[in-house]
Each structure stands twice: as structure tokens, then as C-alpha cells.
Amino acid sequence: MVVLITGASHAGKTLLAQKLLEKYSFPYLSIDHLKMGLIRSKNTELTPMDDDKLTEYLWPIVREMVKTAIENNQNLIVEGCYIPFDWQKDFEKDYLDKIRYICLVMSENYINNHFEDIKKYASIVEERLDDSYLSKEELLEDNRDNLSLAELHGLNYILVDEKYEVDFEL
């Protein structure tokens, strides 16, 4: 089985991947690590700020890694914001039957009431070098966009509203 976890920045993708690794012993791939490896090795001229272009660049690589894991009957968790909302079009039914997808979305209520906590716990799994760029307005907009796109494409999502208790059963 392959689990795809996506969502806006700071939504808890890495935390959920870590929890699933601990619960099911499935390894996980951080698309951010792949991104930075390609950028730092100069295999692309893209920068960490080129979000839309990075999705176009990274998704074909990640997609084929997902197919390979399925073909090899391996479990894998893939987490990152570079999973397009029309991802299903890239897989035949046999693959789709072995993929679970979830988009993490924080509600406006949650962001407004917990913005300082969101920033405070941003490094709970991995040490973020600098997230001073993060604004409440940007976080609100990104989560609204993710919710809208998940609903538009009929995709599964977890809405974090009152408190952050994210779990996902396989």
C-alpha cells in the first residue's frame, strides 16, 4: 500500500507520516527532501520558492516511485505539498486500488485560534531552518485553496478544527 499525504505548509504532513511510520512500520519519503537534494545537487535551476514549477518537476518522479513501490509490493508513505490534486489521472485502476490519499486542512477557526501554536510546533518532527516568512494570512489562504481543490476533485481530507488530533487508519 502507498499512502499519499498532502496539504498546505505547516499542516502536519510530516507529523502524520511519522505517526504512521511508528504505527505501521511503513517507511516514508519526504518530497521536500527529494526537492532539496535535486536543488542542492544542481540537477535543477528551480528554487524552494518555485512551488508550482516544483510540482510539475517533482510529481513525475514521485509518481513513478509510487508505481515502483506498488509493483514491488512494498508499503510506502509519501508526504509533501507537491502532489497535484488531479493525481489520480496518472494511475490505472490496479494502482489506484493500492493507494490511500489524504489532504490535511486546517480550518480558519483553527488557524485564527492557534496560529502561534502552529509556528511553535512547526519543528516537532524536523528542525525548520527559518519559517519567519509564514503569515497567518498566507496560511489561511493556502488552507482555503487546499480545501477547495480537495472538494473539487472529490478527494479525502482531514479538517483540523478545534484541536490538532490527526490520525488516519489504513
Coordinates of N, CA, C and O in Angstrom, one line a residue:
M1 N 0.8 -1.2 0.0 CA 0.0 0.0 0.0 C 0.9 1.2 0.0 O 1.9 1.3 0.7
V2 N 0.5 2.3 -0.7 CA 1.1 3.6 -0.7 C 0.1 4.6 -0.2 O -1.0 4.6 -0.5
V3 N 0.6 5.4 0.7 CA -0.2 6.5 1.4 C 0.4 7.8 0.9 O 1.6 8.1 1.1
L4 N -0.5 8.6 0.3 CA -0.1 10.0 -0.1 C -0.7 10.9 0.9 O -1.9 10.9 1.1
I5 N 0.2 11.8 1.4 CA -0.2 12.8 2.4 C 0.2 14.2 1.9 O 1.3 14.4 1.6
T6 N -0.8 15.0 1.7 CA -0.5 16.4 1.2 C -1.3 17.4 2.0 O -2.0 17.0 2.9
G7 N -1.1 18.6 1.7 CA -1.7 19.7 2.5 C -0.8 20.9 2.4 O 0.3 20.9 1.8
A8 N -1.3 22.0 2.9 CA -0.5 23.3 2.9 C 0.7 23.2 3.8 O 0.8 22.3 4.7
S9 N 1.6 24.1 3.7 CA 2.7 24.2 4.6 C 2.2 24.3 6.0 O 1.2 25.0 6.3
H10 N 2.9 23.6 6.9 CA 2.6 23.7 8.4 C 1.3 22.9 8.7 O 0.9 23.0 9.9
A11 N 0.8 22.1 7.8 CA -0.5 21.4 8.1 C -0.3 20.2 8.9 O -1.2 19.6 9.5
G12 N 1.0 19.7 9.1 CA 1.2 18.5 9.8 C 1.5 17.2 9.0 O 1.3 16.1 9.5
K13 N 1.9 17.4 7.8 CA 2.1 16.3 6.9 C 3.2 15.4 7.4 O 3.0 14.1 7.5
T14 N 4.3 16.0 7.8 CA 5.4 15.2 8.3 C 5.1 14.5 9.6 O 5.5 13.4 9.8
L15 N 4.4 15.2 10.5 CA 4.0 14.6 11.7 C 3.1 13.4 11.5 O 3.3 12.3 12.1
L16 N 2.1 13.5 10.6 CA 1.2 12.4 10.3 C 2.1 11.2 9.7 O 1.9 10.0 10.1
A17 N 3.0 11.5 8.8 CA 3.8 10.5 8.2 C 4.6 9.8 9.3 O 4.8 8.5 9.3
Q18 N 5.2 10.5 10.2 CA 5.9 10.0 11.3 C 5.1 9.1 12.2 O 5.5 8.0 12.6
K19 N 3.8 9.5 12.5 CA 2.9 8.7 13.3 C 2.6 7.4 12.6 O 2.5 6.3 13.2
L20 N 2.4 7.5 11.3 CA 2.1 6.2 10.5 C 3.3 5.3 10.4 O 3.1 4.1 10.5
L21 N 4.5 5.9 10.3 CA 5.7 5.1 10.3 C 5.8 4.3 11.7 O 6.0 3.1 11.7
E22 N 5.5 5.0 12.8 CA 5.6 4.4 14.1 C 4.5 3.3 14.3 O 4.7 2.3 14.9
K23 N 3.3 3.6 13.7 CA 2.2 2.7 13.9 C 2.2 1.5 13.0 O 1.9 0.4 13.5
Y24 N 2.6 1.7 11.7 CA 2.5 0.6 10.8 C 3.9 0.1 10.3 O 4.0 -0.8 9.5
S25 N 5.0 0.8 10.7 CA 6.3 0.5 10.2 C 6.5 0.6 8.7 O 7.3 0.0 8.1
F26 N 5.7 1.5 8.1 CA 5.9 1.9 6.7 C 6.9 3.0 6.6 O 6.9 4.0 7.3
P27 N 7.9 2.8 5.7 CA 8.9 3.9 5.5 C 8.2 5.1 4.8 O 7.1 4.9 4.2
Y28 N 8.8 6.3 5.0 CA 8.2 7.4 4.3 C 9.2 8.2 3.6 O 10.4 8.3 3.9
L29 N 8.7 8.8 2.5 CA 9.5 9.7 1.7 C 9.0 11.1 1.8 O 7.8 11.3 1.6
S30 N 9.9 12.0 2.2 CA 9.6 13.4 2.2 C 9.9 14.0 0.8 O 11.0 14.0 0.4
I31 N 8.9 14.5 0.2 CA 9.1 15.1 -1.1 C 10.0 16.4 -1.0 O 10.8 16.7 -1.9
D32 N 10.0 17.0 0.2 CA 10.9 18.2 0.5 C 12.3 17.7 0.4 O 13.2 18.5 -0.1
H33 N 12.6 16.5 0.9 CA 14.0 16.0 0.9 C 14.4 15.8 -0.5 O 15.6 16.1 -0.9
L34 N 13.5 15.2 -1.3 CA 13.9 15.0 -2.7 C 14.1 16.3 -3.4 O 15.1 16.5 -4.2
K35 N 13.2 17.3 -3.2 CA 13.3 18.6 -3.7 C 14.7 19.3 -3.4 O 15.4 19.7 -4.3
M36 N 15.0 19.3 -2.2 CA 16.3 19.9 -1.8 C 17.5 19.2 -2.3 O 18.5 19.8 -2.6
G37 N 17.4 17.8 -2.4 CA 18.5 17.1 -3.0 C 18.7 17.5 -4.4 O 19.9 17.7 -4.9
L38 N 17.7 17.6 -5.2 CA 17.8 18.0 -6.6 C 18.3 19.4 -6.7 O 19.1 19.7 -7.6
I39 N 17.8 20.3 -5.9 CA 18.2 21.7 -5.9 C 19.7 21.9 -5.5 O 20.5 22.5 -6.2
R40 N 20.0 21.3 -4.4 CA 21.4 21.4 -3.9 C 22.4 20.7 -4.8 O 23.6 21.2 -4.9
S41 N 22.0 19.7 -5.4 CA 23.0 19.0 -6.3 C 23.0 19.6 -7.7 O 23.8 19.2 -8.6
K42 N 22.3 20.7 -7.9 CA 22.3 21.5 -9.1 C 21.7 20.7 -10.3 O 22.0 20.9 -11.4
N43 N 20.8 19.7 -10.0 CA 20.1 19.0 -11.0 C 18.9 19.7 -11.5 O 18.1 19.2 -12.4
T44 N 18.6 20.9 -11.0 CA 17.5 21.8 -11.4 C 17.9 23.2 -11.1 O 18.7 23.4 -10.2
E45 N 17.4 24.1 -11.9 CA 17.6 25.5 -11.7 C 16.5 26.1 -10.8 O 16.5 27.3 -10.4
L46 N 15.5 25.3 -10.5 CA 14.4 25.7 -9.6 C 14.9 26.0 -8.2 O 15.9 25.5 -7.8
T47 N 14.2 26.8 -7.5 CA 14.5 27.2 -6.1 C 13.3 26.7 -5.2 O 12.2 26.4 -5.7
P48 N 13.6 26.7 -3.9 CA 12.5 26.3 -3.0 C 11.2 27.2 -3.1 O 10.2 26.8 -2.6
M49 N 11.3 28.3 -3.7 CA 10.2 29.2 -3.8 C 9.3 29.0 -5.1 O 8.3 29.6 -5.2
D50 N 9.7 28.1 -5.9 CA 9.1 27.8 -7.2 C 8.0 26.8 -7.1 O 8.0 25.7 -7.8
D51 N 7.0 26.9 -6.2 CA 6.1 25.9 -5.8 C 5.4 25.2 -7.0 O 5.4 24.0 -7.1
D52 N 4.7 26.0 -7.9 CA 4.0 25.4 -9.0 C 4.9 24.7 -9.9 O 4.6 23.6 -10.4
K53 N 6.1 25.3 -10.2 CA 7.0 24.6 -11.1 C 7.6 23.4 -10.5 O 7.9 22.4 -11.2
L54 N 7.8 23.4 -9.1 CA 8.3 22.2 -8.5 C 7.3 21.1 -8.5 O 7.7 19.9 -8.7
T55 N 6.0 21.3 -8.4 CA 5.1 20.3 -8.5 C 5.2 19.6 -9.9 O 5.2 18.4 -10.0
E56 N 5.2 20.4 -11.0 CA 5.4 19.9 -12.3 C 6.7 19.1 -12.5 O 6.7 18.1 -13.2
Y57 N 7.8 19.5 -11.8 CA 9.0 18.9 -11.9 C 9.1 17.6 -11.1 O 9.6 16.6 -11.5
L58 N 8.6 17.7 -9.9 CA 8.8 16.6 -8.9 C 7.7 15.5 -9.1 O 8.0 14.3 -8.9
W59 N 6.5 15.8 -9.4 CA 5.4 14.8 -9.5 C 5.7 13.6 -10.4 O 5.5 12.5 -10.0
P60 N 6.3 13.9 -11.6 CA 6.5 12.7 -12.5 C 7.6 11.7 -11.8 O 7.4 10.5 -12.0
I61 N 8.5 12.3 -11.1 CA 9.5 11.4 -10.4 C 8.8 10.6 -9.3 O 8.9 9.4 -9.2
V62 N 8.0 11.4 -8.4 CA 7.3 10.7 -7.3 C 6.3 9.7 -7.8 O 6.2 8.6 -7.3
R63 N 5.6 10.1 -8.9 CA 4.6 9.2 -9.4 C 5.2 7.8 -9.8 O 4.6 6.8 -9.5
E64 N 6.3 7.9 -10.5 CA 7.0 6.6 -10.9 C 7.6 5.9 -9.7 O 7.6 4.6 -9.7
M65 N 8.0 6.6 -8.6 CA 8.4 5.9 -7.4 C 7.2 5.2 -6.8 O 7.4 4.0 -6.3
V66 N 6.1 5.8 -6.8 CA 4.8 5.2 -6.3 C 4.5 3.9 -7.0 O 4.2 2.8 -6.5
K67 N 4.6 4.0 -8.3 CA 4.3 2.8 -9.2 C 5.3 1.7 -8.9 O 4.9 0.5 -8.8
T68 N 6.5 2.1 -8.7 CA 7.6 1.0 -8.5 C 7.3 0.4 -7.1 O 7.4 -0.9 -7.0
A69 N 7.0 1.1 -6.1 CA 6.7 0.6 -4.8 C 5.5 -0.4 -4.9 O 5.5 -1.5 -4.3
I70 N 4.4 0.0 -5.6 CA 3.3 -0.9 -5.8 C 3.6 -2.2 -6.6 O 3.3 -3.3 -6.2
E71 N 4.4 -2.0 -7.6 CA 4.8 -3.2 -8.4 C 5.7 -4.1 -7.6 O 5.6 -5.3 -7.9
N72 N 6.4 -3.6 -6.7 CA 7.3 -4.4 -5.9 C 6.6 -4.9 -4.6 O 7.3 -5.5 -3.7
N73 N 5.3 -4.6 -4.5 CA 4.5 -5.0 -3.3 C 5.1 -4.4 -2.0 O 5.2 -5.1 -1.0
Q74 N 5.6 -3.2 -2.1 CA 6.1 -2.5 -0.9 C 5.2 -1.4 -0.4 O 4.5 -0.8 -1.1
N75 N 5.2 -1.3 0.9 CA 4.5 -0.2 1.5 C 5.3 1.1 1.6 O 6.5 1.0 1.8
L76 N 4.7 2.2 1.4 CA 5.4 3.5 1.4 C 4.4 4.6 1.7 O 3.3 4.6 1.2
I77 N 4.9 5.5 2.5 CA 4.2 6.8 2.8 C 5.0 7.9 2.0 O 6.2 8.0 2.2
V78 N 4.2 8.7 1.3 CA 4.8 9.8 0.6 C 4.2 11.1 1.1 O 2.9 11.2 1.0
E79 N 4.9 12.0 1.6 CA 4.3 13.2 2.1 C 5.0 14.5 1.5 O 6.2 14.5 1.3
G80 N 4.1 15.4 1.2 CA 4.6 16.7 0.7 C 3.5 17.5 0.0 O 2.5 16.9 -0.3
C81 N 3.8 18.7 -0.2 CA 2.8 19.6 -0.9 C 2.9 19.5 -2.4 O 2.1 20.2 -3.0
Y82 N 3.7 18.7 -2.9 CA 3.9 18.7 -4.4 C 3.2 17.5 -5.1 O 3.6 17.0 -6.1
I83 N 2.0 17.1 -4.5 CA 1.2 16.1 -5.1 C 0.0 16.9 -5.7 O -0.8 17.5 -5.0
P84 N -0.2 16.8 -7.0 CA -1.2 17.6 -7.7 C -2.6 17.0 -7.3 O -2.8 15.8 -7.0
F85 N -3.6 17.9 -7.3 CA -4.9 17.4 -6.9 C -5.6 16.5 -8.0 O -6.6 15.9 -7.7
D86 N -5.0 16.5 -9.2 CA -5.6 15.6 -10.2 C -4.7 14.3 -10.3 O -4.6 13.7 -11.4
W87 N -4.0 14.0 -9.2 CA -3.0 12.9 -9.2 C -3.6 11.5 -9.7 O -2.9 10.7 -10.3
Q88 N -4.9 11.3 -9.5 CA -5.5 10.0 -9.9 C -5.4 9.7 -11.4 O -5.4 8.6 -11.8
K89 N -5.4 10.8 -12.2 CA -5.4 10.6 -13.6 C -4.1 9.9 -14.1 O -4.1 9.3 -15.2
D90 N -3.1 9.8 -13.3 CA -1.8 9.3 -13.6 C -1.7 7.8 -13.3 O -0.6 7.2 -13.5
F91 N -2.7 7.2 -12.8 CA -2.7 5.8 -12.4 C -3.8 5.0 -12.9 O -5.0 5.5 -12.9
E92 N -3.5 3.8 -13.3 CA -4.6 2.9 -13.7 C -5.2 2.3 -12.5 O -4.7 2.4 -11.4
K93 N -6.4 1.7 -12.7 CA -7.2 1.2 -11.5 C -6.4 0.2 -10.6 O -6.5 0.3 -9.4
D94 N -5.6 -0.6 -11.2 CA -4.8 -1.6 -10.4 C -3.9 -0.8 -9.4 O -3.7 -1.3 -8.3
Y95 N -3.4 0.3 -9.8 CA -2.5 1.1 -8.9 C -3.4 1.8 -7.9 O -3.1 1.9 -6.7
L96 N -4.5 2.4 -8.4 CA -5.4 3.2 -7.5 C -5.9 2.4 -6.4 O -6.1 2.9 -5.3
D97 N -6.1 1.1 -6.6 CA -6.6 0.2 -5.5 C -5.7 0.1 -4.4 O -6.0 -0.3 -3.3
K98 N -4.4 0.4 -4.7 CA -3.3 0.3 -3.6 C -2.8 1.6 -3.1 O -1.7 1.6 -2.5
I99 N -3.5 2.7 -3.4 CA -3.1 4.0 -2.9 C -4.2 4.6 -2.0 O -5.4 4.6 -2.4
R100 N -3.8 5.1 -0.9 CA -4.6 5.8 0.0 C -4.1 7.3 0.0 O -2.9 7.5 0.0
Y101 N -5.1 8.2 0.0 CA -4.7 9.6 -0.2 C -5.4 10.4 0.9 O -6.6 10.1 1.3
I102 N -4.7 11.4 1.5 CA -5.3 12.3 2.5 C -4.7 13.6 2.3 O -3.5 13.8 2.1
C103 N -5.5 14.6 2.4 CA -5.1 16.0 2.4 C -5.4 16.6 3.8 O -6.5 16.5 4.2
L104 N -4.4 17.2 4.4 CA -4.6 17.8 5.7 C -5.0 19.3 5.5 O -4.3 20.0 4.8
V105 N -6.0 19.7 6.1 CA -6.5 21.1 6.0 C -6.8 21.6 7.4 O -7.5 21.0 8.2
M106 N -6.3 22.8 7.7 CA -6.6 23.5 8.9 C -7.7 24.5 8.7 O -7.6 25.2 7.7
S107 N -8.7 24.5 9.5 CA -9.8 25.4 9.3 C -9.4 26.8 9.7 O -8.4 27.0 10.4
E108 N -10.2 27.8 9.2 CA -9.9 29.2 9.5 C -10.0 29.4 11.1 O -9.2 30.1 11.6
N109 N -11.0 28.7 11.7 CA -11.1 28.7 13.1 C -9.8 28.3 13.8 O -9.3 28.9 14.7
Y110 N -9.3 27.1 13.4 CA -8.1 26.6 14.0 C -6.9 27.5 13.8 O -6.2 27.8 14.7
I111 N -6.7 28.0 12.6 CA -5.6 28.9 12.3 C -5.7 30.2 13.1 O -4.7 30.6 13.8
N112 N -6.9 30.8 13.2 CA -7.1 32.0 13.9 C -6.9 31.8 15.4 O -6.3 32.7 16.1
N113 N -7.3 30.7 16.0 CA -7.1 30.4 17.4 C -5.8 29.8 17.8 O -5.5 29.8 19.0
H114 N -5.0 29.3 16.8 CA -3.8 28.5 17.2 C -2.6 28.9 16.4 O -1.7 28.1 16.3
F115 N -2.6 30.1 15.8 CA -1.5 30.4 14.9 C -0.1 30.4 15.6 O 0.8 29.8 15.0
E116 N 0.0 30.9 16.8 CA 1.2 30.8 17.5 C 1.7 29.4 17.8 O 2.8 29.0 17.7
D117 N 0.7 28.5 18.1 CA 1.0 27.1 18.3 C 1.5 26.4 17.0 O 2.4 25.6 17.1
I118 N 0.9 26.8 15.9 CA 1.3 26.2 14.6 C 2.7 26.5 14.4 O 3.5 25.6 14.0
K119 N 3.1 27.8 14.6 CA 4.5 28.1 14.4 C 5.4 27.5 15.5 O 6.5 27.0 15.1
K120 N 4.9 27.4 16.7 CA 5.7 26.8 17.8 C 6.0 25.3 17.5 O 7.1 24.8 17.8
Y121 N 5.1 24.6 17.0 CA 5.2 23.1 16.8 C 5.7 22.8 15.4 O 5.7 21.6 15.0
A122 N 6.1 23.8 14.6 CA 6.5 23.5 13.2 C 7.7 22.6 13.1 O 7.9 21.9 12.1
S123 N 8.5 22.6 14.2 CA 9.7 21.7 14.1 C 9.6 20.5 15.0 O 10.6 20.0 15.5
I124 N 8.4 20.0 15.3 CA 8.2 18.9 16.2 C 8.8 17.6 15.7 O 9.3 16.8 16.4
V125 N 8.9 17.4 14.3 CA 9.5 16.2 13.8 C 10.8 16.6 13.1 O 11.8 15.8 13.2
E126 N 10.9 17.7 12.4 CA 12.1 18.1 11.7 C 12.4 19.6 12.1 O 11.5 20.4 12.3
E127 N 13.6 19.9 12.2 CA 14.0 21.2 12.5 C 14.0 22.1 11.3 O 14.7 22.0 10.4
R128 N 13.0 23.1 11.4 CA 12.9 24.0 10.3 C 14.0 25.1 10.4 O 14.1 25.6 11.5
L129 N 14.6 25.4 9.4 CA 15.7 26.4 9.5 C 15.1 27.8 9.7 O 15.6 28.5 10.6
D130 N 14.1 28.2 9.0 CA 13.5 29.5 9.2 C 12.1 29.5 8.6 O 12.0 29.3 7.4
D131 N 11.2 29.8 9.4 CA 9.8 29.9 8.9 C 9.2 31.2 9.3 O 8.0 31.4 9.4
S132 N 10.1 32.2 9.4 CA 9.6 33.6 9.8 C 8.8 34.2 8.7 O 8.0 35.1 9.0
Y133 N 8.9 33.6 7.5 CA 8.1 34.1 6.4 C 6.6 33.8 6.5 O 5.8 34.5 5.9
L134 N 6.3 32.9 7.4 CA 4.9 32.4 7.5 C 4.0 33.5 8.1 O 4.2 33.9 9.2
S135 N 3.0 33.8 7.4 CA 2.0 34.8 7.9 C 0.6 34.0 8.1 O 0.3 33.1 7.4
K136 N -0.2 34.5 9.0 CA -1.5 34.0 9.2 C -2.3 34.1 7.9 O -3.0 33.1 7.6
E137 N -2.2 35.2 7.3 CA -3.0 35.4 6.0 C -2.6 34.4 5.0 O -3.5 33.8 4.3
E138 N -1.3 34.1 4.8 CA -0.9 33.1 3.8 C -1.3 31.7 4.2 O -1.8 31.0 3.4
L139 N -1.3 31.4 5.5 CA -1.7 30.1 6.0 C -3.2 29.9 5.7 O -3.6 28.9 5.3
L140 N -4.0 31.0 6.0 CA -5.4 30.9 5.8 C -5.7 30.7 4.3 O -6.5 29.8 3.9
E141 N -5.1 31.4 3.5 CA -5.3 31.3 2.0 C -4.9 30.0 1.5 O -5.6 29.3 0.7
D142 N -3.7 29.5 1.9 CA -3.3 28.2 1.4 C -4.2 27.0 1.8 O -4.5 26.1 1.1
N143 N -4.7 27.1 3.1 CA -5.6 26.1 3.5 C -7.0 26.2 2.9 O -7.6 25.2 2.6
R144 N -7.5 27.4 2.6 CA -8.7 27.6 1.9 C -8.6 27.0 0.5 O -9.5 26.3 0.0
D145 N -7.4 27.2 -0.2 CA -7.2 26.7 -1.5 C -7.2 25.2 -1.5 O -7.7 24.5 -2.4
N146 N -6.4 24.6 -0.5 CA -6.4 23.1 -0.5 C -7.7 22.5 -0.2 O -8.0 21.5 -0.8
L147 N -8.5 23.1 0.7 CA -9.9 22.6 0.9 C -10.7 22.6 -0.3 O -11.4 21.7 -0.7
S148 N -10.7 23.8 -1.0 CA -11.5 23.9 -2.2 C -11.1 22.9 -3.3 O -11.9 22.3 -3.9
L149 N -9.8 22.7 -3.5 CA -9.3 21.8 -4.5 C -9.6 20.4 -4.2 O -9.9 19.6 -5.0
A150 N -9.5 20.0 -2.9 CA -9.8 18.7 -2.4 C -11.3 18.4 -2.7 O -11.6 17.3 -3.2
E151 N -12.1 19.3 -2.4 CA -13.5 19.1 -2.6 C -13.9 19.1 -4.1 O -14.7 18.3 -4.5
L152 N -13.2 20.0 -4.9 CA -13.5 20.0 -6.3 C -13.1 18.7 -6.9 O -13.9 18.2 -7.8
H153 N -12.1 18.0 -6.5 CA -11.6 16.8 -7.1 C -12.2 15.5 -6.3 O -11.8 14.4 -6.7
G154 N -13.0 15.8 -5.3 CA -13.6 14.6 -4.6 C -12.6 13.8 -3.8 O -12.8 12.6 -3.7
L155 N -11.6 14.5 -3.3 CA -10.5 13.8 -2.6 C -10.8 13.8 -1.1 O -11.4 14.7 -0.5
N156 N -10.2 12.8 -0.4 CA -10.3 12.7 1.1 C -9.5 13.8 1.7 O -8.3 14.1 1.3
Y157 N -10.0 14.4 2.8 CA -9.2 15.3 3.5 C -9.6 15.2 5.0 O -10.7 14.7 5.3
I158 N -8.7 15.6 5.9 CA -9.0 15.7 7.3 C -9.0 17.2 7.6 O -8.0 17.9 7.3
L159 N -10.1 17.7 8.2 CA -10.2 19.1 8.6 C -9.9 19.2 10.1 O -10.5 18.7 10.9
V160 N -8.8 19.9 10.3 CA -8.4 20.2 11.7 C -9.1 21.5 12.1 O -8.9 22.5 11.5
D161 N -9.9 21.3 13.2 CA -10.8 22.5 13.5 C -10.6 22.9 15.0 O -10.1 24.0 15.2
E162 N -11.0 22.1 15.9 CA -10.9 22.6 17.3 C -9.6 22.4 17.9 O -9.0 23.3 18.5
K163 N -9.0 21.1 17.8 CA -7.7 20.9 18.3 C -7.0 19.9 17.3 O -7.7 19.2 16.5
Y164 N -5.7 19.9 17.4 CA -4.9 19.1 16.4 C -4.8 17.7 16.9 O -4.0 17.3 17.7
E165 N -5.7 16.8 16.4 CA -5.7 15.4 16.7 C -5.9 14.7 15.4 O -7.0 14.4 15.0
V166 N -4.8 14.5 14.7 CA -4.9 13.9 13.4 C -4.4 12.4 13.5 O -3.4 12.1 14.0
D167 N -5.3 11.6 13.0 CA -5.0 10.1 12.9 C -5.6 9.6 11.6 O -6.6 10.2 11.1
F168 N -5.1 8.6 11.1 CA -5.5 8.0 9.8 C -5.3 6.5 9.9 O -4.2 6.0 10.1
E169 N -6.4 5.8 9.7 CA -6.3 4.3 9.8 C -6.2 3.8 8.4 O -6.8 4.2 7.4
L170 N -5.3 2.8 8.2 CA -5.1 2.2 6.9 C -5.9 0.9 6.8 O -6.4 0.3 7.7

